Amino acid sequence: MAESWVHALLLLVCVPLTLTSGTGTGTGTRHRNISISLNPGHPDPPGGDLLYVRAVGPNDSLHILFCSQGAPTLLLIHSNSTEATVKVDWDDFLSRNSSGSVTVVPEGSVVYSDSLVLSRVWEYNDGNDTADPADPGSDLFPPYELQDVTWSQFNLSTLSALLCGVYRDSNGTICVQLSVFESWGRSELWPRLLHNPDSAQLAFWLDGLTPRSAHSRFLLELTAVGGAPLETVRTVRSIDDEFTPSIFTVSQWLSNSSVLAPAPGPSPGFVQWKPVAYRKPAATLEVATPVRYRPPRQQDPVSAANASKLIFGFYGNDTPTSGINISFGLSGEPFYGSTNYLSWTLLVGVGDPPLDSFSALVWSILAVGLGTPLLLLLVGGVWVCVRKLSAAAPTAYEPIN
Ligand SMILES: *[C@@H]1O[C@H](CO)[C@@H](O)[C@H](O)[C@H]1NC(C)=O
Ligand SMILES: *[C@@H]1O[C@H](CO)[C@@H](O)[C@H](O)[C@H]1NC(C)=O
Ligand SMILES: *[C@@H]1O[C@H](CO)[C@@H](O)[C@H](O)[C@H]1NC(C)=O
Ligand SMILES: *[C@@H]1O[C@H](CO)[C@@H](O)[C@H](O)[C@H]1NC(C)=O
Ligand SMILES: *[C@@H]1O[C@H](CO)[C@@H](O)[C@H](O)[C@H]1NC(C)=O
Ligand SMILES: *[C@@H]1O[C@H](CO)[C@@H](O)[C@H](O)[C@H]1NC(C)=O
Ligand SMILES: *[C@@H]1O[C@H](CO)[C@@H](O)[C@H](O)[C@H]1NC(C)=O
Ligand SMILES: *[C@@H]1O[C@H](CO)[C@@H](O)[C@H](O)[C@H]1NC(C)=O
Ligand SMILES: *[C@@H]1O[C@H](CO)[C@@H](O)[C@H](O)[C@H]1NC(C)=O
Ligand SMILES: *[C@@H]1O[C@H](CO)[C@@H](O)[C@H](O)[C@H]1NC(C)=O
């Protein structure tokens, strides 16, 4: 009897929470209509592909460009017009003759833009197992310059594009997969990042690269160009690890919004990730490995523009640029050679980064933990009252002899 009461209460508490949770918190657009074109205006450009995703919301539009002409580059342009489109002057774009070969019409509708270049993969021999490339016991190998990778054509599916390539004569592949989103949701694959329609997700993996030492570990160098320079990394804590087991934080590389507007406000752009990578294609807790970052640094805009035709075409070679190193593994963790595989996922977007709210599971645990004692008190109190009343009743109607 008491048990079914508990169930009824849990149902009352949990059903509305299940419906509202999992969407996260945020103020951005709820839905965007997406259209995708490959190499708009050119049948088959030499040297790599340019994917154009146009995502139109009720009052604005987001333009996502993903390019393999050089190092893989993601460019996000936020326009306050629903009519805006990106135009590419292919002759200038391919010859790198002048910047401004990638533009938005109508001009002046651009509210914000930012971009991310996957520029280098560093490998080092972690001789003393310190997971620190600067340790005296570590030897740094020449980096894999991602602009020198021979990239395949994009393999397109509904809302994603897969790009894989081979570095010179090395074994194995380096892959980057872009996913774009019409609405809020969460990826099926671990680390199951929450996304919104103002963001795009990149998954990066190294598959079958022959390590150059027995104790090889890797770093990924990311370069951000444009908009407000991304300057600070913040780590947001959460007690909820339902979607990414054992991970209780989210790292966010944010632009310094004071550069654009003096008043503190929402950040205009972000890169967000969970500090975990996986050492096998099938991500499980057993193959999870921690991810750390080194503080962001100012970078040379000329070399970023040189590494990516999309960066040069849209920003030229004098736009503020910053870089960050993401390092995979900690001291004591298995080396890359244990599986010859490493994958990591990140989200890039405009506006506020999406953040998890408490999930239904956590709320249910809270409800059971706090609700049960209260319910027992309540049920106990009612039971005592009923007993008292029913005990009192017969005396009141005691037959009069
Ligand atoms: C998206 O497309 C649907 C159907 O074509 C249309 O009704 C809706 O207004 C569009 N939304 C936006 C934001 O353009
Ligand atoms: C779109 O614009 C209309 C009127 O201009 C406004 O009422 C509405 O709040 C805006 N919607 C969003 C999502 O900004
Ligand atoms: C570069 O652009 C200038 C001016 O637009 C033009 O005169 C020149 O021929 C171009 N060079 C190449 C290699 O396309
Ligand atoms: C769009 O943004 C531009 C530049 O910030 C501004 O001049 C223009 O007034 C904006 N238009 C609308 C409709 O908000
Ligand atoms: C690293 O190991 C070498 C010997 O392999 C040792 O000489 C050196 O002191 C160690 N360095 C550190 C920082 O532990
Ligand atoms: C494209 O991707 C699909 C699914 O990931 C795969 O089955 C297919 O072989 C790929 N095609 C090419 C040409 O790589
Ligand atoms: C590629 O793999 C083969 C076989 O495992 C190995 O002998 C060769 O050294 C590797 N090549 C490179 C460049 O790592
Ligand atoms: C943000 O930019 C302002 C002005 O350029 C600077 O004073 C401030 O230190 C920056 N904040 C951070 C956290 O980098
Ligand atoms: C530009 O890239 C080419 C090869 O992609 C390289 O040889 C050259 O040194 C680079 N220049 C600069 C200034 O980085
Ligand atoms: C990343 O690490 C490598 C090797 O330690 C270093 O040469 C490079 O400058 C670092 N990049 C950034 C942006 O910190």
Coordinates of C-alpha atoms in Angstrom, one line a residue, residues 1-385:
M1 CA 0.0 0.0 0.0
A2 CA 2.7 2.5 1.1
E3 CA 4.8 1.4 -1.8
S4 CA 2.2 2.2 -4.4
W5 CA 1.9 5.7 -2.8
V6 CA 5.7 6.2 -3.3
H7 CA 5.4 5.1 -6.9
A8 CA 2.5 7.5 -7.5
L9 CA 4.5 10.4 -6.0
L10 CA 7.6 9.5 -8.0
L11 CA 5.5 9.5 -11.1
L12 CA 4.0 12.9 -10.3
V13 CA 7.5 14.3 -9.7
C14 CA 9.4 12.6 -12.4
V15 CA 7.2 12.7 -15.5
P16 CA 7.2 16.5 -15.9
L17 CA 11.0 16.5 -15.2
T18 CA 11.7 13.9 -17.8
L19 CA 9.8 16.1 -20.3
T20 CA 11.7 19.2 -19.4
S21 CA 15.2 17.9 -18.8
G22 CA 17.8 16.9 -21.4
T23 CA 17.2 20.0 -23.4
G24 CA 19.6 22.0 -21.2
T25 CA 19.4 25.7 -20.6
G26 CA 19.9 28.5 -23.0
T27 CA 18.4 31.4 -24.7
G28 CA 19.4 30.7 -28.4
T29 CA 17.2 29.9 -31.3
R30 CA 15.0 26.8 -31.0
H31 CA 15.0 25.7 -34.6
R32 CA 16.8 26.4 -37.9
N33 CA 16.0 25.3 -41.4
I34 CA 19.1 23.9 -42.9
S35 CA 20.3 23.7 -46.5
I36 CA 23.6 22.2 -47.5
S37 CA 25.6 22.7 -50.7
L38 CA 29.0 21.3 -51.6
N39 CA 31.4 23.7 -53.4
P40 CA 28.7 26.3 -54.2
G41 CA 29.4 27.7 -57.7
H42 CA 32.2 25.4 -58.7
P43 CA 31.7 21.8 -60.0
D44 CA 35.0 20.3 -58.7
P45 CA 37.6 22.7 -57.2
P46 CA 41.2 21.3 -57.2
G47 CA 42.8 21.0 -53.7
G48 CA 39.9 20.2 -51.5
D49 CA 36.2 20.7 -50.8
L50 CA 34.2 23.6 -49.3
L51 CA 30.9 22.7 -47.6
Y52 CA 28.4 25.4 -47.1
V53 CA 25.6 24.9 -44.5
R54 CA 22.9 27.7 -44.4
A55 CA 20.8 27.5 -41.3
V56 CA 17.9 30.0 -41.2
G57 CA 16.1 30.8 -37.9
P58 CA 13.1 33.1 -37.4
N59 CA 15.0 36.3 -37.3
D60 CA 18.6 35.5 -38.3
S61 CA 20.8 33.1 -40.2
L62 CA 23.9 31.1 -39.4
H63 CA 26.4 30.2 -42.1
I64 CA 28.7 27.3 -41.4
L65 CA 31.6 26.6 -43.8
F66 CA 33.8 23.6 -43.5
C67 CA 36.8 23.4 -45.8
S68 CA 39.7 21.0 -46.6
Q69 CA 41.7 23.4 -48.7
G70 CA 44.7 23.2 -46.4
A71 CA 44.2 22.4 -42.7
P72 CA 40.6 21.5 -41.8
T73 CA 38.7 24.7 -41.0
L74 CA 35.3 25.5 -39.6
L75 CA 33.9 29.0 -40.1
L76 CA 30.7 30.2 -38.4
I77 CA 29.1 33.5 -39.6
H78 CA 26.1 34.9 -37.7
S79 CA 23.9 37.3 -39.7
N80 CA 20.9 39.3 -38.5
S81 CA 19.2 38.8 -41.9
T82 CA 17.2 35.7 -42.9
E83 CA 18.1 36.5 -46.6
A84 CA 21.9 36.5 -46.2
T85 CA 24.0 34.1 -48.3
V86 CA 27.7 33.4 -48.6
K87 CA 29.3 34.1 -52.0
V88 CA 32.6 32.6 -53.1
D89 CA 34.8 34.1 -55.8
W90 CA 36.5 30.8 -56.8
D91 CA 39.3 32.3 -58.9
D92 CA 40.5 34.5 -56.0
F93 CA 39.8 31.8 -53.5
L94 CA 41.9 29.1 -55.2
S95 CA 44.7 31.4 -56.3
R96 CA 44.9 33.1 -52.9
N97 CA 45.4 36.2 -54.9
S98 CA 43.4 38.5 -52.6
S99 CA 41.5 38.1 -49.4
G100 CA 37.8 38.9 -49.5
S101 CA 37.0 36.0 -51.8
V102 CA 34.5 34.7 -49.3
T103 CA 31.8 37.3 -48.5
V104 CA 28.3 37.6 -47.1
V105 CA 25.5 39.4 -49.0
P106 CA 23.9 41.7 -47.9
E107 CA 27.1 43.2 -46.7
G108 CA 26.8 44.6 -43.1
S109 CA 24.4 42.0 -41.9
V110 CA 27.2 40.1 -40.2
V111 CA 26.8 40.3 -36.4
Y112 CA 29.6 37.9 -35.5
S113 CA 31.9 35.3 -36.9
D114 CA 34.5 32.9 -35.6
S115 CA 36.5 30.1 -36.9
L116 CA 38.6 27.1 -35.8
V117 CA 41.5 25.5 -37.6
L118 CA 42.7 22.1 -36.7
S119 CA 46.3 23.0 -37.4
R120 CA 48.8 20.4 -36.0
V121 CA 49.0 17.1 -34.3
W122 CA 52.1 16.8 -32.1
E123 CA 53.6 13.5 -31.0
Y124 CA 56.1 13.1 -28.2
N125 CA 57.9 10.2 -26.6
D126 CA 56.8 10.4 -23.0
G127 CA 60.0 8.8 -21.7
N128 CA 59.4 9.3 -18.0
D129 CA 55.6 8.9 -18.2
T130 CA 54.9 12.4 -17.1
A131 CA 52.4 13.2 -19.9
D132 CA 54.2 16.5 -20.2
P133 CA 55.9 17.3 -23.6
A134 CA 58.1 19.9 -21.8
D135 CA 59.5 17.4 -19.4
P136 CA 63.3 16.8 -19.8
G137 CA 62.5 13.1 -20.3
S138 CA 60.1 13.9 -23.3
D139 CA 61.2 14.1 -26.9
L140 CA 59.0 16.0 -29.3
F141 CA 58.7 14.6 -32.9
P142 CA 58.2 16.9 -35.9
P143 CA 54.4 17.7 -35.9
Y144 CA 51.8 16.3 -38.4
E145 CA 51.0 19.6 -40.2
L146 CA 47.3 19.1 -41.1
Q147 CA 47.6 21.5 -44.0
D148 CA 50.0 18.9 -45.6
V149 CA 47.6 15.9 -45.2
T150 CA 46.1 14.5 -48.4
W151 CA 42.4 14.8 -47.7
S152 CA 39.8 12.7 -49.4
Q153 CA 36.6 14.3 -50.7
F154 CA 33.8 14.9 -48.1
N155 CA 31.6 11.9 -47.5
L156 CA 28.2 13.5 -46.9
S157 CA 25.3 12.1 -45.0
T158 CA 22.1 14.0 -44.0
L159 CA 23.5 16.5 -41.5
S160 CA 27.2 15.5 -41.4
A161 CA 30.3 15.4 -43.4
L162 CA 33.2 13.1 -42.9
L163 CA 36.8 14.1 -44.0
C164 CA 39.7 11.6 -43.7
G165 CA 43.2 11.9 -44.9
V166 CA 46.7 10.4 -44.9
Y167 CA 49.8 12.2 -43.9
R168 CA 52.6 11.7 -46.5
D169 CA 53.8 8.1 -46.3
S170 CA 52.5 7.4 -42.8
N171 CA 50.1 4.6 -42.0
G172 CA 46.6 5.2 -40.8
T173 CA 44.2 8.0 -41.2
I174 CA 43.4 11.3 -39.6
C175 CA 39.7 12.1 -39.6
V176 CA 37.4 15.0 -38.8
Q177 CA 33.6 14.7 -38.9
L178 CA 31.3 17.7 -38.9
S179 CA 27.8 17.5 -37.6
V180 CA 25.2 20.4 -37.8
F181 CA 21.9 20.6 -36.0
E182 CA 18.4 21.9 -36.7
S183 CA 17.4 21.9 -33.0
W184 CA 18.5 21.2 -29.5
G185 CA 19.6 17.6 -28.8
R186 CA 22.3 15.3 -27.7
S187 CA 24.6 13.1 -29.8
E188 CA 24.1 9.3 -29.5
L189 CA 27.8 8.7 -29.3
W190 CA 29.9 9.3 -26.2
P191 CA 30.7 11.9 -24.8
R192 CA 27.1 12.7 -25.8
L193 CA 27.6 16.5 -25.9
L194 CA 24.5 18.6 -25.7
H195 CA 24.1 20.8 -28.8
N196 CA 21.9 23.6 -30.0
P197 CA 21.1 25.0 -33.5
D198 CA 23.7 27.7 -33.0
S199 CA 26.5 25.2 -32.9
A200 CA 28.4 22.6 -34.9
Q201 CA 30.2 19.5 -33.6
L202 CA 33.5 18.3 -34.7
A203 CA 34.8 14.8 -33.9
F204 CA 38.5 14.2 -34.5
W205 CA 40.2 10.8 -34.5
L206 CA 43.6 9.3 -35.2
D207 CA 43.2 5.7 -36.5
G208 CA 46.1 3.3 -37.1
L209 CA 48.9 5.9 -37.1
T210 CA 52.1 4.0 -36.4
P211 CA 53.6 5.6 -33.2
R212 CA 57.1 6.9 -33.6
S213 CA 58.1 5.7 -30.1
A214 CA 57.1 3.0 -27.6
H215 CA 55.8 5.8 -25.2
S216 CA 54.0 8.1 -27.7
R217 CA 51.4 10.5 -26.6
F218 CA 49.7 13.2 -28.7
L219 CA 48.6 16.8 -28.6
L220 CA 46.2 18.6 -30.9
E221 CA 46.8 22.2 -31.7
L222 CA 43.7 24.3 -32.5
T223 CA 43.8 27.8 -33.9
A224 CA 41.0 30.3 -33.6
V225 CA 40.7 33.3 -35.9
G226 CA 38.2 36.1 -36.1
G227 CA 35.4 37.8 -34.2
A228 CA 36.4 38.4 -30.6
P229 CA 39.6 36.5 -30.0
L230 CA 39.0 33.4 -27.9
E231 CA 41.1 34.1 -24.8
T232 CA 40.0 32.3 -21.7
V233 CA 39.2 28.7 -20.8
R234 CA 36.6 28.2 -18.1
T235 CA 35.8 24.9 -16.5
V236 CA 32.2 24.4 -15.5
R237 CA 31.5 21.8 -12.8
S238 CA 28.4 19.5 -12.8
I239 CA 27.5 16.8 -10.3
D240 CA 25.7 15.0 -13.1
D241 CA 27.6 12.5 -15.2
E242 CA 24.7 10.5 -16.5
F243 CA 25.5 11.2 -20.2
T244 CA 29.3 11.0 -19.9
P245 CA 30.1 8.6 -17.1
S246 CA 32.9 9.7 -14.7
I247 CA 33.2 13.2 -16.3
F248 CA 31.9 16.0 -14.1
T249 CA 33.2 19.0 -15.9
V250 CA 32.8 20.9 -19.2
S251 CA 35.6 23.1 -20.6
Q252 CA 34.8 26.2 -22.5
W253 CA 37.1 28.3 -24.5
L254 CA 35.4 31.7 -24.7
S255 CA 35.9 34.9 -26.5
N256 CA 36.5 37.9 -24.4
S257 CA 33.2 39.6 -25.0
S258 CA 34.5 42.9 -23.6
V259 CA 36.4 43.2 -26.8
L260 CA 33.1 43.6 -28.7
A261 CA 31.0 45.3 -26.0
P262 CA 32.3 46.9 -22.9
A263 CA 29.4 45.8 -20.8
P264 CA 29.6 42.2 -19.5
G265 CA 27.2 40.1 -21.5
P266 CA 26.9 36.7 -23.2
S267 CA 30.0 35.6 -25.0
P268 CA 29.6 35.9 -28.7
G269 CA 31.4 32.7 -29.5
F270 CA 32.7 29.5 -27.9
V271 CA 34.5 26.2 -28.2
Q272 CA 33.3 23.6 -25.7
W273 CA 34.4 20.0 -24.9
K274 CA 34.3 17.4 -22.2
P275 CA 37.7 16.6 -20.9
V276 CA 37.7 13.0 -22.2
A277 CA 39.0 11.1 -25.2
Y278 CA 38.5 7.5 -26.1
R279 CA 41.2 4.9 -27.1
K280 CA 38.9 2.7 -29.2
P281 CA 36.2 3.4 -31.8
A282 CA 33.5 1.9 -29.5
A283 CA 33.7 4.4 -26.7
T284 CA 33.3 2.9 -23.2
L285 CA 34.4 3.8 -19.7
E286 CA 37.3 1.3 -19.9
V287 CA 38.9 3.1 -22.9
A288 CA 38.3 6.7 -21.7
T289 CA 41.4 8.8 -21.2
P290 CA 41.6 12.3 -19.6
V291 CA 42.1 15.4 -21.7
R292 CA 43.9 18.6 -20.6
Y293 CA 44.6 21.9 -22.2
R294 CA 47.5 24.3 -22.1
P295 CA 46.6 28.0 -21.7
P296 CA 45.6 29.7 -25.0
R297 CA 48.3 31.9 -26.6
Q298 CA 48.4 34.6 -29.2
Q299 CA 49.4 33.2 -32.6
D300 CA 50.8 34.6 -35.8
P301 CA 47.8 35.5 -38.1
V302 CA 50.0 35.1 -41.2
S303 CA 50.7 31.4 -40.6
A304 CA 47.0 30.7 -39.9
A305 CA 46.0 32.4 -43.1
N306 CA 48.7 30.4 -44.9
A307 CA 47.5 27.1 -43.5
S308 CA 43.9 27.5 -44.6
K309 CA 42.4 29.0 -47.8
L310 CA 39.1 29.6 -46.0
I311 CA 40.8 31.7 -43.3
F312 CA 42.7 33.8 -45.9
G313 CA 39.6 34.2 -48.1
F314 CA 37.3 35.4 -45.3
Y315 CA 39.7 37.1 -42.8
G316 CA 42.8 37.9 -44.7
N317 CA 46.1 37.5 -42.9
D318 CA 45.9 40.2 -40.2
T319 CA 43.0 39.1 -38.0
P320 CA 43.8 38.4 -34.3
T321 CA 44.5 34.7 -33.9
S322 CA 44.9 32.5 -30.8
G323 CA 45.9 28.9 -30.3
I324 CA 45.5 26.2 -27.8
N325 CA 47.0 22.7 -27.3
I326 CA 44.8 19.9 -26.2
S327 CA 46.8 17.0 -24.6
F328 CA 45.5 13.5 -24.4
G329 CA 46.3 11.1 -21.5
L330 CA 47.8 11.5 -18.0
S331 CA 50.8 10.0 -16.4
G332 CA 50.1 6.3 -15.8
E333 CA 47.5 6.1 -18.6
P334 CA 48.1 3.7 -21.5
F335 CA 50.1 5.2 -24.4
Y336 CA 48.7 5.7 -27.9
G337 CA 50.4 2.4 -29.1
S338 CA 48.1 0.4 -26.8
T339 CA 45.2 0.7 -29.3
N340 CA 46.6 2.9 -32.1
Y341 CA 43.4 4.9 -31.8
L342 CA 42.3 8.1 -30.2
S343 CA 39.1 10.1 -30.6
W344 CA 37.9 13.5 -29.2
T345 CA 34.8 15.6 -29.7
L346 CA 34.2 19.3 -29.5
L347 CA 31.4 21.8 -30.1
V348 CA 31.9 25.2 -31.8
G349 CA 29.2 27.9 -31.7
V350 CA 27.9 31.4 -31.4
G351 CA 26.1 32.9 -28.4
D352 CA 26.0 31.2 -25.0
P353 CA 27.3 27.6 -24.9
P354 CA 24.6 25.1 -24.2
L355 CA 24.8 23.7 -20.6
D356 CA 23.3 20.6 -19.1
S357 CA 20.6 21.2 -16.5
F358 CA 20.1 18.5 -13.9
S359 CA 19.0 15.3 -15.7
A360 CA 15.9 13.3 -14.9
L361 CA 18.0 10.6 -13.3
V362 CA 19.5 13.1 -10.8
W363 CA 16.1 14.6 -10.0
S364 CA 14.7 11.1 -9.4
I365 CA 17.5 10.3 -7.1
L366 CA 17.0 13.6 -5.2
A367 CA 13.2 12.9 -5.2
V368 CA 13.6 9.4 -3.8
G369 CA 16.3 10.6 -1.3
L370 CA 14.4 13.6 0.0
G371 CA 10.9 12.5 -0.8
T372 CA 10.8 9.1 0.9
P373 CA 11.5 10.2 4.4
L374 CA 8.9 13.0 4.0
L375 CA 6.4 10.6 2.6
L376 CA 7.0 8.2 5.4
L377 CA 6.5 10.9 8.0
L378 CA 3.3 12.0 6.2
V379 CA 1.9 8.4 5.9
G380 CA 2.9 7.7 9.5
G381 CA 1.2 10.8 10.7
V382 CA -2.0 10.1 8.8
W383 CA -2.0 6.5 10.1
V384 CA -1.6 7.6 13.7
C385 CA -4.4 10.1 13.3

